[in-house]
Short mmCIF file of C-alpha atoms in Angstrom, two decimals:
data_model
loop_
_atom_site.label_atom_id
_atom_site.label_comp_id
_atom_site.label_asym_id
_atom_site.label_seq_id
_atom_site.Cartn_x
_atom_site.Cartn_y
_atom_site.Cartn_z
CA MET A 390 0.00 0.00 0.00
CA SER A 391 1.65 3.19 -1.13
CA GLY A 392 1.81 6.34 1.00
CA GLY A 393 1.27 10.00 0.22
CA SER A 394 4.89 11.04 0.56
CA PRO A 395 6.45 12.85 -2.45
CA LYS A 396 9.52 10.62 -1.95
CA GLY A 397 7.62 7.60 -3.21
CA LYS A 398 6.16 4.29 -2.13
CA ASP A 399 8.93 3.16 0.24
CA SER A 400 8.95 6.47 2.10
CA GLY A 401 5.20 6.39 2.59
CA ALA A 402 5.23 2.84 3.90
CA ARG A 403 8.09 3.64 6.24
CA GLY A 404 6.19 6.64 7.53
CA ARG A 405 3.22 4.54 8.50
CA ARG A 406 5.37 2.00 10.29
CA LEU A 407 7.09 4.76 12.16
CA ALA A 408 3.74 6.25 13.10
CA ASP A 409 2.68 2.88 14.52
CA LYS A 410 5.95 2.54 16.37
CA ALA A 411 5.87 6.04 17.81
CA ARG A 412 2.35 5.53 19.09
CA GLY A 413 3.52 2.40 20.94
CA PRO A 414 1.76 -0.88 21.62
CA ARG A 415 -1.74 -0.03 22.89
CA ARG A 416 -2.98 -2.86 25.07
CA GLU A 417 -6.53 -3.91 25.84
CA PRO A 418 -7.24 -4.19 29.58
CA LYS A 419 -6.39 -7.55 31.01
CA PRO A 420 -9.73 -9.32 31.72
CA GLN A 421 -10.53 -9.92 35.34
CA ALA A 422 -11.20 -13.58 34.38
CA GLU A 423 -7.44 -14.29 34.02
CA ARG A 424 -6.27 -16.50 36.84
CA PRO A 425 -2.88 -17.21 38.40
CA VAL A 426 -1.25 -19.74 36.18
CA ASP A 427 -0.56 -23.28 37.32
CA ASP A 428 -1.39 -26.66 35.85
CA GLU A 429 -4.86 -26.73 37.35
CA SER A 430 -5.86 -23.22 36.33
CA ALA A 431 -4.49 -23.75 32.86
CA ASP A 432 -6.80 -26.80 32.47
CA ILE A 433 -9.75 -24.75 33.70
CA GLY A 434 -8.91 -22.08 31.12
CA VAL A 435 -8.99 -24.49 28.22
CA GLU A 436 -12.78 -24.27 27.77
CA ALA A 437 -12.61 -20.46 27.79
CA ARG A 438 -10.07 -20.60 24.98
CA VAL A 439 -12.34 -23.04 23.02
CA ALA A 440 -15.15 -20.54 23.43
CA ALA A 441 -12.92 -17.71 22.26
CA GLY A 442 -12.19 -19.61 19.05
CA VAL A 443 -15.95 -20.28 18.53
CA LEU A 444 -16.68 -16.55 18.94
CA LEU A 445 -13.83 -15.51 16.62
CA ASN A 446 -14.86 -17.82 13.86
CA ALA A 447 -18.54 -16.90 14.18
CA ALA A 448 -17.60 -13.22 13.79
CA LEU A 449 -15.58 -13.93 10.69
CA ILE A 450 -18.34 -15.95 9.01
CA ARG A 451 -21.20 -13.50 9.00
CA ARG A 452 -22.58 -10.27 10.42
CA GLY A 453 -24.05 -10.76 13.84
CA GLY A 454 -22.25 -14.07 14.17
CA LEU A 455 -20.44 -13.16 17.35
CA ASP A 456 -23.62 -12.08 19.15
CA GLU A 457 -25.36 -15.29 18.01
CA ALA A 458 -22.42 -17.40 19.22
CA LEU A 459 -22.63 -15.92 22.64
CA ALA A 460 -25.82 -18.02 23.07
CA LEU A 461 -24.11 -21.30 22.10
CA PRO A 462 -23.57 -23.98 24.80
CA ALA A 463 -19.78 -23.71 24.40
CA VAL A 464 -20.10 -20.15 25.73
CA THR A 465 -23.16 -20.23 28.01
CA ALA A 466 -21.90 -23.26 29.95
CA LEU A 467 -18.89 -21.25 31.18
CA PRO A 468 -18.84 -19.36 34.46
CA GLY A 469 -19.38 -15.65 34.09
CA PRO A 470 -15.71 -14.62 34.38
CA ASP A 471 -14.68 -17.23 31.80
CA ARG A 472 -17.38 -16.00 29.38
CA ALA A 473 -16.04 -12.50 29.81
CA PHE A 474 -12.50 -13.69 29.17
CA ALA A 475 -13.53 -15.66 26.08
CA ARG A 476 -15.19 -12.58 24.61
CA ALA A 477 -12.22 -10.39 25.47
CA VAL A 478 -9.84 -12.76 23.65
CA ALA A 479 -12.12 -12.95 20.57
CA MET A 480 -12.46 -9.16 20.43
CA ALA A 481 -8.73 -8.65 20.79
CA ALA A 482 -8.10 -11.11 17.93
CA LEU A 483 -10.60 -9.34 15.75
CA ARG A 484 -9.08 -5.89 16.39
CA ARG A 485 -5.55 -7.11 15.63
CA LEU A 486 -6.38 -9.89 13.14
CA GLY A 487 -4.28 -8.45 10.27
CA GLU A 488 -1.26 -7.93 12.50
CA ILE A 489 -1.60 -11.38 14.04
CA ASP A 490 -1.79 -12.90 10.52
CA GLN A 491 1.26 -10.94 9.46
CA ILE A 492 3.20 -12.45 12.37
CA LEU A 493 1.94 -15.96 11.66
CA ASP A 494 2.62 -15.79 7.92
CA ARG A 495 6.29 -15.08 8.61
CA LYS A 496 6.52 -18.22 10.73
CA LEU A 497 4.50 -20.62 8.60
CA THR A 498 5.88 -22.18 5.41
CA LYS A 499 2.37 -23.17 4.31
CA ARG A 500 -1.12 -22.41 5.51
CA PRO A 501 -2.34 -24.91 8.15
CA PRO A 502 -6.01 -25.98 8.50
CA GLU A 503 -8.27 -23.13 9.69
CA VAL A 504 -8.86 -24.79 13.03
CA VAL A 505 -5.11 -24.70 13.66
CA ARG A 506 -4.86 -21.08 12.60
CA THR A 507 -7.69 -20.24 15.00
CA LEU A 508 -5.68 -21.78 17.83
CA LEU A 509 -2.65 -19.70 16.88
CA ARG A 510 -4.72 -16.52 16.51
CA ILE A 511 -6.33 -16.73 19.92
CA SER A 512 -2.96 -17.53 21.57
CA LEU A 513 -1.31 -14.48 20.00
CA ALA A 514 -4.27 -12.31 20.96
CA GLN A 515 -3.66 -13.31 24.56
CA THR A 516 0.10 -12.80 24.60
CA LEU A 517 0.47 -9.74 22.36
CA VAL A 518 -2.70 -7.82 23.22
CA LEU A 519 -4.02 -8.98 26.58
CA GLU A 520 -0.50 -9.55 27.99
CA THR A 521 -1.25 -13.09 29.19
CA PRO A 522 2.04 -14.77 30.22
CA ALA A 523 3.35 -16.48 27.13
CA PHE A 524 4.12 -19.80 28.86
CA ALA A 525 0.46 -20.05 30.01
CA ALA A 526 -1.02 -19.22 26.62
CA VAL A 527 1.32 -21.59 24.76
CA SER A 528 0.76 -24.44 27.22
CA THR A 529 -2.98 -24.11 26.86
CA ALA A 530 -2.76 -23.96 23.06
CA VAL A 531 -0.78 -27.16 22.93
CA LYS A 532 -3.28 -28.86 25.24
CA LEU A 533 -6.12 -27.70 22.96
CA ALA A 534 -4.32 -29.00 19.90
CA GLU A 535 -3.65 -32.36 21.56
CA ARG A 536 -7.25 -33.04 22.58
CA ASP A 537 -8.87 -32.56 19.14
CA PRO A 538 -8.21 -35.19 16.43
CA LYS A 539 -8.28 -32.45 13.79
CA THR A 540 -5.46 -30.51 15.42
CA ARG A 541 -3.50 -33.27 17.17
CA PRO A 542 -1.12 -33.82 14.19
CA TYR A 543 -0.23 -30.09 14.43
CA LYS A 544 0.48 -29.80 18.13
CA ASN A 545 4.26 -29.67 17.53
CA LEU A 546 3.75 -26.98 14.93
CA VAL A 547 1.59 -24.95 17.35
CA ASN A 548 4.29 -25.24 20.01
CA ALA A 549 7.15 -24.40 17.67
CA VAL A 550 5.41 -21.34 16.14
CA LEU A 551 4.35 -19.87 19.45
CA ARG A 552 7.66 -20.56 21.15
CA GLY A 553 9.50 -19.04 18.19
CA ILE A 554 7.45 -15.82 18.40
CA GLU A 555 8.02 -15.73 22.18
CA ARG A 556 11.74 -16.16 21.72
CA GLU A 557 12.35 -13.93 18.68
CA GLY A 558 9.61 -11.36 19.09
CA PRO A 559 6.63 -10.69 16.82
CA GLY A 560 8.49 -8.35 14.41
CA LEU A 561 7.15 -5.21 12.79
CA THR A 562 3.47 -4.98 11.88
CA THR A 563 1.31 -2.25 10.38
CA ALA A 564 -2.03 -1.09 11.74
CA GLU A 565 -3.51 -0.89 8.22
CA SER A 566 -3.22 -4.65 7.92
CA ASN A 567 -6.15 -4.96 10.35
CA LEU A 568 -8.46 -3.44 7.76
CA PRO A 569 -9.79 -5.58 4.87
CA ASP A 570 -8.03 -4.56 1.65
CA TRP A 571 -11.19 -3.34 -0.08
CA ILE A 572 -12.19 -1.17 2.91
CA ALA A 573 -8.69 0.26 3.25
CA ALA A 574 -8.67 1.14 -0.49
CA ARG A 575 -12.05 2.90 -0.21
CA TRP A 576 -11.09 4.90 2.90
CA LYS A 577 -7.75 5.85 1.39
CA GLN A 578 -9.48 7.21 -1.71
CA THR A 579 -12.21 9.00 0.29
CA TYR A 580 -10.24 10.40 3.22
CA GLY A 581 -6.54 10.23 2.21
CA ASP A 582 -3.42 8.54 3.46
CA GLN A 583 -3.13 10.26 6.86
CA ALA A 584 -6.76 9.71 7.74
CA LEU A 585 -6.43 6.00 6.74
CA ILE A 586 -3.55 5.66 9.28
CA GLY A 587 -5.70 7.29 11.97
CA LEU A 588 -8.64 4.99 11.22
CA ALA A 589 -6.45 1.92 11.28
CA LEU A 590 -4.97 2.98 14.65
CA ALA A 591 -8.48 3.55 16.00
CA ALA A 592 -9.50 0.07 14.88
CA ARG A 593 -6.93 -1.40 17.33
CA GLU A 594 -8.47 0.17 20.41
CA GLU A 595 -11.05 -0.97 22.88
CA PRO A 596 -13.27 2.13 23.27
CA PRO A 597 -14.46 3.75 26.50
CA THR A 598 -18.13 3.86 27.40
CA ASP A 599 -20.25 7.03 26.85
CA LEU A 600 -23.40 7.84 28.76
CA SER A 601 -26.22 10.18 27.77
CA LEU A 602 -27.96 11.87 30.68
CA LYS A 603 -31.52 13.05 31.33
CA PRO A 604 -31.60 16.87 31.31
CA ASP A 605 -32.09 17.15 35.09
CA GLN A 606 -28.91 15.21 35.88
CA ASP A 607 -25.56 16.67 36.96
CA ALA A 608 -23.01 15.59 34.37
CA ALA A 609 -20.03 16.64 36.45
CA ALA A 610 -21.25 14.68 39.47
CA LEU A 611 -21.83 11.54 37.37
CA ALA A 612 -18.42 11.90 35.75
CA GLU A 613 -16.86 11.94 39.21
CA ALA A 614 -18.87 8.91 40.29
CA VAL A 615 -17.84 6.82 37.29
CA GLU A 616 -14.26 8.15 37.24
CA GLY A 617 -14.84 9.77 33.86
CA GLU A 618 -15.07 13.16 32.18
CA VAL A 619 -17.76 15.33 30.57
CA LEU A 620 -17.40 15.55 26.79
CA PRO A 621 -18.45 18.49 24.62
CA GLY A 622 -22.19 18.20 24.20
CA GLY A 623 -22.72 16.78 27.68
CA SER A 624 -22.06 13.06 27.32
CA VAL A 625 -20.06 11.46 30.13
CA ARG A 626 -17.18 9.17 29.15
CA THR A 627 -15.80 6.51 31.45
CA GLY A 628 -13.14 3.84 31.28
CA MET A 629 -14.99 1.66 33.73
CA ARG A 630 -15.68 -1.93 32.72
CA GLY A 631 -18.11 -4.55 33.87
CA ASP A 632 -21.85 -4.71 34.35
CA VAL A 633 -23.26 -1.19 33.70
CA ALA A 634 -26.30 -2.11 35.79
CA GLN A 635 -24.06 -1.82 38.82
CA TRP A 636 -22.89 1.66 37.99
CA PRO A 637 -24.06 4.75 39.86
CA GLY A 638 -27.31 6.14 38.56
CA PHE A 639 -28.38 3.15 36.50
CA GLU A 640 -31.22 1.92 38.72
CA GLU A 641 -32.44 5.47 39.16
CA GLY A 642 -32.69 5.81 35.32
CA SER A 643 -30.35 8.81 35.19
CA TRP A 644 -28.62 7.80 31.98
CA TRP A 645 -28.29 5.30 29.19
CA VAL A 646 -25.30 4.02 27.26
CA GLN A 647 -24.81 5.84 23.91
CA ASP A 648 -21.64 6.73 22.04
CA ALA A 649 -21.01 10.47 21.96
CA ALA A 650 -21.17 10.47 18.15
CA ALA A 651 -24.49 8.68 18.20
CA ALA A 652 -25.91 11.49 20.40
CA ALA A 653 -24.94 14.27 17.98
CA PRO A 654 -27.74 13.72 15.40
CA VAL A 655 -30.51 14.35 17.92
CA ARG A 656 -28.76 17.50 19.18
CA LEU A 657 -28.63 18.56 15.51
CA LEU A 658 -32.35 17.87 15.19
CA ALA A 659 -32.93 20.01 18.35
CA PRO A 660 -36.38 18.78 19.44
CA LYS A 661 -38.18 20.98 21.91
CA ALA A 662 -40.82 20.51 24.60
CA GLY A 663 -44.31 20.47 23.08
CA GLU A 664 -43.09 19.57 19.59
CA THR A 665 -43.97 16.39 17.77
CA ALA A 666 -41.16 14.09 16.60
CA LEU A 667 -40.76 10.88 14.64
CA ASP A 668 -37.86 8.44 15.03
CA MET A 669 -38.21 6.31 11.90
CA CYS A 670 -35.70 3.52 12.59
CA ALA A 671 -35.58 3.71 16.36
CA ALA A 672 -34.00 0.50 17.67
CA PRO A 673 -32.08 0.09 19.91
CA GLY A 674 -33.52 3.37 21.09
CA GLY A 675 -30.84 5.73 22.39
CA LYS A 676 -31.96 8.56 20.08
CA THR A 677 -35.61 8.01 20.96
CA LEU A 678 -34.67 8.47 24.63
CA GLN A 679 -32.84 11.71 23.78
CA ILE A 680 -35.94 13.05 21.95
CA ALA A 681 -38.22 12.01 24.78
CA ALA A 682 -35.97 13.63 27.34
CA SER A 683 -36.30 16.96 25.44
CA GLY A 684 -40.04 17.00 26.23
CA ALA A 685 -41.10 16.41 22.62
CA LYS A 686 -43.90 13.94 21.92
CA VAL A 687 -42.07 11.17 20.09
CA VAL A 688 -43.25 8.29 17.96
CA ALA A 689 -40.70 5.53 17.56
CA LEU A 690 -40.91 3.03 14.67
CA ASP A 691 -38.84 -0.01 13.91
CA ARG A 692 -39.42 -3.19 11.97
CA SER A 693 -37.78 -5.40 14.60
CA GLU A 694 -39.74 -6.20 17.73
CA ALA A 695 -36.72 -7.95 19.24
CA ARG A 696 -34.50 -4.92 18.74
CA LEU A 697 -37.13 -2.65 20.32
CA LYS A 698 -36.98 -4.62 23.55
CA ARG A 699 -34.07 -2.56 24.83
CA LEU A 700 -35.96 0.64 24.13
CA HIS A 701 -38.96 -0.58 26.17
CA GLN A 702 -36.62 -1.53 29.03
CA ASN A 703 -34.91 1.85 28.98
CA LEU A 704 -38.18 3.77 28.77
CA LYS A 705 -39.37 1.93 31.88
CA ARG A 706 -36.09 2.47 33.73
CA THR A 707 -35.75 6.17 32.90
CA GLY A 708 -39.43 7.04 33.21
CA LEU A 709 -39.47 8.66 29.75
CA GLN A 710 -42.43 8.40 27.41
CA ALA A 711 -42.69 7.42 23.75
CA GLU A 712 -45.26 5.95 21.45
CA VAL A 713 -43.65 2.80 20.03
CA ALA A 714 -44.81 0.82 17.01
CA VAL A 715 -43.35 -2.29 15.39
CA MET A 716 -43.57 -1.20 11.78
CA PRO A 717 -41.33 -0.63 8.77
CA ALA A 718 -41.12 3.15 8.48
CA GLU A 719 -41.89 3.21 4.74
CA GLU A 720 -45.04 1.11 5.30
CA TRP A 721 -46.51 3.13 8.21
CA LEU A 722 -49.99 4.23 7.19
CA ASP A 723 -50.51 6.87 9.85
CA SER A 724 -51.19 10.23 8.18
CA ARG A 725 -49.47 12.44 10.77
CA THR A 726 -46.67 14.88 9.97
CA PHE A 727 -44.17 16.09 12.53
CA ASP A 728 -42.12 19.10 13.57
CA ALA A 729 -38.94 17.00 13.70
CA VAL A 730 -38.14 13.76 11.89
CA LEU A 731 -35.07 11.58 12.56
CA LEU A 732 -33.94 8.93 10.09
CA ASP A 733 -31.08 6.87 11.46
CA ALA A 734 -31.05 4.62 8.43
CA PRO A 735 -30.00 0.99 8.17
CA CYS A 736 -26.40 0.92 6.96
CA THR A 737 -23.22 -1.07 6.77
CA ALA A 738 -22.29 0.32 10.24
CA THR A 739 -18.57 0.50 9.28
CA GLY A 740 -18.22 3.51 11.59
CA THR A 741 -18.83 1.35 14.67
CA PHE A 742 -15.71 -0.81 14.24
CA ARG A 743 -14.26 0.32 17.59
CA ARG A 744 -17.12 -1.41 19.43
CA ASN A 745 -17.96 -4.00 16.77
CA PRO A 746 -14.71 -4.95 15.04
CA GLU A 747 -16.49 -7.81 13.31
CA VAL A 748 -18.37 -5.37 11.00
CA LEU A 749 -15.16 -4.82 9.00
CA ARG A 750 -14.84 -8.54 8.29
CA ALA A 751 -18.57 -9.29 7.79
CA THR A 752 -19.42 -6.38 5.47
CA LYS A 753 -19.13 -7.15 1.75
CA PRO A 754 -18.74 -4.56 -1.07
CA ALA A 755 -22.16 -5.41 -2.56
CA GLU A 756 -23.90 -4.43 0.69
CA VAL A 757 -22.94 -0.76 0.21
CA ALA A 758 -25.03 -0.43 -2.98
CA LYS A 759 -27.85 -2.54 -1.60
CA LEU A 760 -28.25 -0.45 1.49
CA ALA A 761 -27.88 2.80 -0.42
CA ASP A 762 -31.05 1.84 -2.28
CA VAL A 763 -32.84 1.28 1.02
CA GLN A 764 -31.63 4.63 2.34
CA HIS A 765 -32.89 6.39 -0.79
CA ARG A 766 -36.39 5.02 -0.32
CA LEU A 767 -36.42 5.83 3.41
CA LEU A 768 -35.31 9.40 2.83
CA ASP A 769 -38.19 9.99 0.41
CA ALA A 770 -40.58 8.51 2.96
CA ALA A 771 -39.09 10.72 5.63
CA ALA A 772 -39.63 13.84 3.61
CA LEU A 773 -43.35 13.14 3.49
CA ARG A 774 -43.46 13.06 7.29
CA VAL A 775 -41.96 16.56 7.78
CA GLY A 776 -44.62 19.15 8.45
CA PRO A 777 -44.53 22.80 7.12
CA GLY A 778 -41.49 24.53 8.64
CA GLY A 779 -40.28 21.27 10.09
CA ARG A 780 -36.89 19.61 9.92
CA LEU A 781 -35.34 16.30 9.05
CA VAL A 782 -32.05 14.86 10.25
CA TYR A 783 -30.57 12.00 8.26
CA CYS A 784 -27.71 10.00 9.78
CA VAL A 785 -25.83 6.73 9.37
CA CYS A 786 -23.06 5.08 11.42
CA SER A 787 -21.23 4.31 8.14
CA LEU A 788 -17.99 5.67 6.77
CA GLU A 789 -19.07 4.99 3.16
CA ARG A 790 -19.77 8.10 1.11
CA GLU A 791 -22.56 6.37 -0.85
CA GLU A 792 -24.49 6.00 2.41
CA GLY A 793 -23.89 9.57 3.57
CA GLU A 794 -22.95 12.55 1.39
CA THR A 795 -24.17 11.02 -1.83
CA GLN A 796 -27.56 10.36 -0.34
CA ILE A 797 -28.06 13.99 0.68
CA ILE A 798 -26.81 15.38 -2.65
CA ALA A 799 -29.35 13.21 -4.47
CA PHE A 800 -32.09 13.95 -1.95
CA LEU A 801 -31.75 17.75 -2.34
CA ARG A 802 -31.97 17.40 -6.11
CA ARG A 803 -35.20 15.42 -5.73
CA ASN A 804 -36.72 17.59 -3.03
CA PRO A 805 -36.39 21.35 -3.70
CA ALA A 806 -38.56 22.13 -0.65
CA PHE A 807 -35.62 21.26 1.63
CA ARG A 808 -32.39 23.13 2.38
CA THR A 809 -29.34 22.21 4.41
CA ALA A 810 -29.23 23.84 7.88
CA PRO A 811 -25.48 23.99 8.63
CA ALA A 812 -24.37 22.21 11.76
CA VAL A 813 -22.40 23.89 14.54
CA PRO A 814 -20.14 21.16 15.98
CA ALA A 815 -19.70 22.83 19.37
CA GLU A 816 -23.48 22.94 19.81
CA VAL A 817 -24.07 19.29 19.04
CA GLY A 818 -21.08 17.73 20.71
CA ALA A 819 -19.16 16.87 17.57
CA PRO A 820 -15.44 17.38 16.82
CA ASP A 821 -14.77 20.66 15.11
CA GLU A 822 -13.04 18.95 12.18
CA ALA A 823 -16.16 16.90 11.51
CA LEU A 824 -17.88 19.88 9.74
CA THR A 825 -17.94 19.49 5.98
CA PRO A 826 -17.97 22.42 3.50
CA GLU A 827 -21.66 21.75 2.90
CA GLY A 828 -22.50 22.11 6.58
CA TRP A 829 -22.95 18.44 7.23
CA LEU A 830 -21.16 16.30 9.86
CA ARG A 831 -18.69 13.60 8.91
CA ILE A 832 -17.39 12.21 12.18
CA LEU A 833 -14.40 9.80 11.90
CA PRO A 834 -13.42 7.32 14.63
CA SER A 835 -9.91 8.81 14.54
CA MET A 836 -11.21 12.17 15.80
CA TRP A 837 -10.93 12.97 19.51
CA ALA A 838 -8.09 10.42 19.60
CA GLU A 839 -6.72 12.05 22.73
CA LYS A 840 -10.07 11.40 24.45
CA GLY A 841 -10.32 7.80 23.31
CA GLY A 842 -11.92 8.27 19.85
CA VAL A 843 -15.57 8.23 18.80
CA ASP A 844 -17.81 6.18 16.54
CA GLY A 845 -17.97 7.10 12.89
CA PHE A 846 -21.14 8.97 11.77
CA PHE A 847 -22.56 11.06 8.98
CA ALA A 848 -25.41 13.50 9.80
CA ALA A 849 -27.16 16.25 7.93
CA ARG A 850 -30.03 18.49 8.92
CA LEU A 851 -32.52 19.44 6.24
CA ASP A 852 -35.10 22.17 6.92
CA ARG A 853 -38.34 22.26 5.01
CA VAL A 854 -38.67 25.72 3.48
CA GLY A 855 -41.43 25.08 0.94
#
């Protein structure tokens, strides 16, 4: 992959490697499930490593595979701490998969069966990312290889490869290798060489947790309680891990989990008390809660009853009110129009790779065009729901231009009654550099890197003027 340096290809590649090296190895927190290592605890940890492999493979096969695999007996049969450890290992492997494979490819003369490669991947995720003692990870990997007839012939290979990496070091890797080639090529063309490096570095990291608060809550007090900070826009960011239901303010319904970037579109919509609002694709419901907290009367639609379950739970917990209907937005026959309409459209979700690294592996090029067609139809349906003088915010958690900027350019050509209302990043809690020349927001996960990054989003506000 060539760089943008005027000195040519080698100079650009060297610059990226140096950028990786200068940043230093960023580590994921060591899971609490890790135990002191002895023969007995290593045996106990074997099943957790098996589950980690199941989760990793499920994530690589299809979108949503990791979440589905969490319900498999190989995972659910584990004690809670072991389940958490298995998921941590799988996520670490997903975030660093390209780098792990770079290391393995230098040690392997030919590609082993996939089940063996999975063993090697989860072992390196433990030692190189989670900082598990190498002797423990290697010992467990060999035991796993020995007990399965498919991997038993390769146990000496597993031992030799992992011991060799432990002895000689992993060697130089590049963050860009963690991105699928077709995605890296798209992002390089769209955002440029330097932005690609930033995106690749962001893909390595486990993100912090952001909380959206009800308007009557004290953000500074909550930030102190969760050992976090208040972000521009009012979200509270914390590095705490574990069960959020045990965090201060959860039972009282003071807040809900929502990435800071995901909170920006509703702030851009600016619903007000007494107004009517429509959230067209509402699940899992964080934006509906924001609208309801403003005092607006909100209708929330979604085609998935299962995905609306979390919204119902959060409405009950927070005491907020919304009219919820299980219905595809474009098929809703209600004749009402609204002061404010939010369309958080179905998309490839490539901007959420910090929290969901599997999306980069599960998304296929054909999905971009397929979903762009869905977004086109939903935007036209949304326009019909905006009352005179009302406003529409369109957003997607995708980094693909076809799902963001291109949709709005085409929409404005089709709908002369709408005009762009330029965003003010400081008012909506978005990074200043996210503002586009057109007045839209293009938030990249590499922004706010010093604060821990942010999910990728595109958002545009369109006011009805005719």
